[in-house]
Amino acid sequence: MKTSEKLIILAGAAKYDASCSSSGSNRNSDGDGTGNAAESGICHSWSADGRCISLLKILMSNDCLFDCRYCLSRRSNSQERATFTSEEIASLTINFYLRNYIEGLFLSSAVYASPDKTMADMIEVCRLLRHKHAFNGYIHLKIIPGAAADLVQQAGFLADRLSVNIEFPSEASLKRLAPQKSKMSILAPMKQIGDNFTGFQLERKKSRNSPVFCPGGQSTQMIIGASGESDFQILNLTESLYNKMSLKRVYYSAYIAVNEGLYLPALTTAPPLLREHRLYQADWLLRFYKFQAHEILSPAFPNLDDRLDPKAAWALRNFDLFPIDINRASYEELLRIPGVGILSARRIIKTRRVAAIREQDLKKIGLVLKRAKYFITINGKYPARSSLSHHQLVDAMCRAESPAARKLLQNSRQLRLF
Amino acid sequence: MDTTIYLHDGSFEGLLHAVAAAVKSKEGVKGIYAENGYSRQIFDRHIRIQTDGQQALRLFDYLKKLKGSAARYALNGYLSDDRDVGIHLYWLVRECLARGPQATELYTHDSIRYLDKLSQKVGKEAHRLTGLIRFRILEDGLQYAPFESDCNVISYCARHFRKRLKNRQWILHDIRRNYALYWDCSSLQEIAIEDDFTKHVRQYGELPDARISHDEQLYQALWKSFHAAIDNKDRKNIELQRRLMPRRYWKYLSEMRD
Ligand code: SF4
């Protein structure tokens, strides 16, 4: 099979993967190698679905021995199969990279041989790139569940980022939907990577000569909507992955119904894009806004409101904490106001050092007034003028949702009718 | 009355010198412009600045000493090719003289916000182009990348690629300003590109056929099929794609060509 044919099959098979980021690693080109990994991600193109393309994201193979129920490449599907050689991927990567099509490689694979053999071939790609082609660009490698610990170790010394897909929020779902994968085969490498990541980071502080292990940290991915867990379970798991496993990112991937089968949503089910969007917003609150999972959801309210972004929903539930005085509030308090982002909160703090903020300044600072006005006071005034009932407030906040979210909402409602 | 207009030669030094001169004068200032493309109005008083590098440097040093982004505002403001940047720099300096160095962070001030926006525009386009620039690799290994940008970001891009592709020889060519930089693996220099060649590239967004190697053709085709293969039909969102990658950048992108 020609490289171009393989590329079409194996890029097509990799597209269901959510994570595209190449940021967070700053590998420098040392000596006479080619390339570096930029700290803030660079997009090289955008696909027709509006996603940033920054990496050559492909599978090594889609010829899987496993039979995960949710997956297009599973053994029991009849599919065109292809497998790259390590050299094919390495030369595609370096040639795309030199032409500035990509930031680097994101390599995943079906388990086409034993987990160890599959992993070893993927590591060989990295070795060719780093040593033969002197490539210093970005490499994100997926760990094959069940791969031996020493292979995981080698991968860490070659890649910028590693990820082990956690796949489902609970062990029961994993058993049901990915019978050949076990909780241990996922959590063991995750823990190993986490420990080594922090371990070698400490080493590097002591001595510049100690090796770099997976400098971009590790991430993981969860499939949303193929199993029955609540958003509360998902968010709690996310939080503990950040706190206990020191993950850099948790990605969510709305399940696209590609297979028929027991335990799976019907083929006609639309991918839950709105739910995915709300989960990312909640994840954002965890990572940048100092929220905790139990503030966003609780056993009594286990799912995110699909009409409202989670910060607005939180503010409406805790309306007694508002209004907040823009000229007095601390940075943390400002961040809790719907319509105030990190940038505008910083600007408020900076501007206040020079002069008090006036009502007409709020828009200039970048505050989204149509959302914020119900939650603030400024110089003794309440910019929303009259106070609304809880119902009216909810309505107003729904109307103030971003156009993108409203479009998702509209689409999800439409689909439900048919 | 705010009637004096300062004109300069359009260089960065010229702009800074003009701003410095305006700040020093006691009279009101109506505008500070590059002479090229400016048409004089009959009732205005014009002062034509003879650029003095020393004067410019003194102002630049002052801006660098201020808090925050003042120096970046000046540089990026210049690179933005924005017509009105001069007067806003003037107001920035006046504000800092009156209120102290932290006035550069006063986002509620119209001129400072204007400069901040310009600066962000330049930074954003430079960042965007570090992704959208495409090198063609010629038979002899030389890499050539034509592009067109709204702002003058070639030096930012060169700074990026001299790190990333430091062991390759390459040329960045701003087709709109017809200005090219050549990296020979150790230093960066201005280089002149043949007119016929430039004309062809400007018209077709691609090199003349004779200069495209077999490998180059192959990898352009592979990249194009990769780009098409990763489209997610369930999530098609052309509007979003256009917003993130506006059409004016497509000309030199092989994957966006039919
Ligand atoms: S192991 Fe991976 S590729 Fe194979 S069936 Fe499971 S999810 Fe699909």
Short mmCIF file of N, CA, C and O and ligand atoms in Angstrom, two decimals, chain A residues 64 66 68 70-71 74 110-111 181, ligand 1:
data_model
loop_
_atom_site.label_atom_id
_atom_site.label_comp_id
_atom_site.label_asym_id
_atom_site.label_seq_id
_atom_site.Cartn_x
_atom_site.Cartn_y
_atom_site.Cartn_z
N CYS A 64 -6.67 -3.63 14.66
CA CYS A 64 -6.65 -3.92 16.09
C CYS A 64 -6.99 -5.37 16.43
O CYS A 64 -7.84 -5.98 15.81
N PHE A 66 -7.87 -5.93 19.62
CA PHE A 66 -8.86 -5.74 20.68
C PHE A 66 -10.24 -5.49 20.07
O PHE A 66 -10.36 -5.20 18.89
N CYS A 68 -12.87 -3.23 21.55
CA CYS A 68 -13.61 -2.28 22.37
C CYS A 68 -14.90 -1.93 21.64
O CYS A 68 -14.87 -1.60 20.45
N TYR A 70 -17.00 0.52 21.50
CA TYR A 70 -17.30 1.86 21.00
C TYR A 70 -16.41 2.27 19.82
O TYR A 70 -16.55 3.36 19.29
N CYS A 71 -15.47 1.41 19.43
CA CYS A 71 -14.40 1.88 18.55
C CYS A 71 -14.57 1.37 17.13
O CYS A 71 -14.88 0.22 16.87
N ARG A 74 -12.29 -1.64 15.99
CA ARG A 74 -12.35 -2.89 16.73
C ARG A 74 -12.29 -4.10 15.79
O ARG A 74 -12.73 -4.03 14.63
N ALA A 110 -3.78 1.48 17.16
CA ALA A 110 -4.52 0.29 17.55
C ALA A 110 -3.50 -0.75 17.99
O ALA A 110 -2.32 -0.67 17.64
N VAL A 111 -3.96 -1.72 18.75
CA VAL A 111 -3.05 -2.76 19.23
C VAL A 111 -2.97 -3.84 18.16
O VAL A 111 -3.73 -4.79 18.17
N LYS A 181 -9.27 -4.14 28.15
CA LYS A 181 -8.48 -3.18 28.92
C LYS A 181 -8.87 -3.29 30.37
O LYS A 181 -10.04 -3.45 30.70
S1 SF4 C 1 -7.64 -0.93 21.60
FE1 SF4 C 1 -7.96 1.08 20.77
S2 SF4 C 1 -8.04 0.78 18.56
FE2 SF4 C 1 -8.30 -1.21 19.49
S3 SF4 C 1 -10.49 -1.50 19.63
FE3 SF4 C 1 -9.84 -0.63 21.58
S4 SF4 C 1 -10.06 1.58 21.34
FE4 SF4 C 1 -10.13 0.65 19.28
#
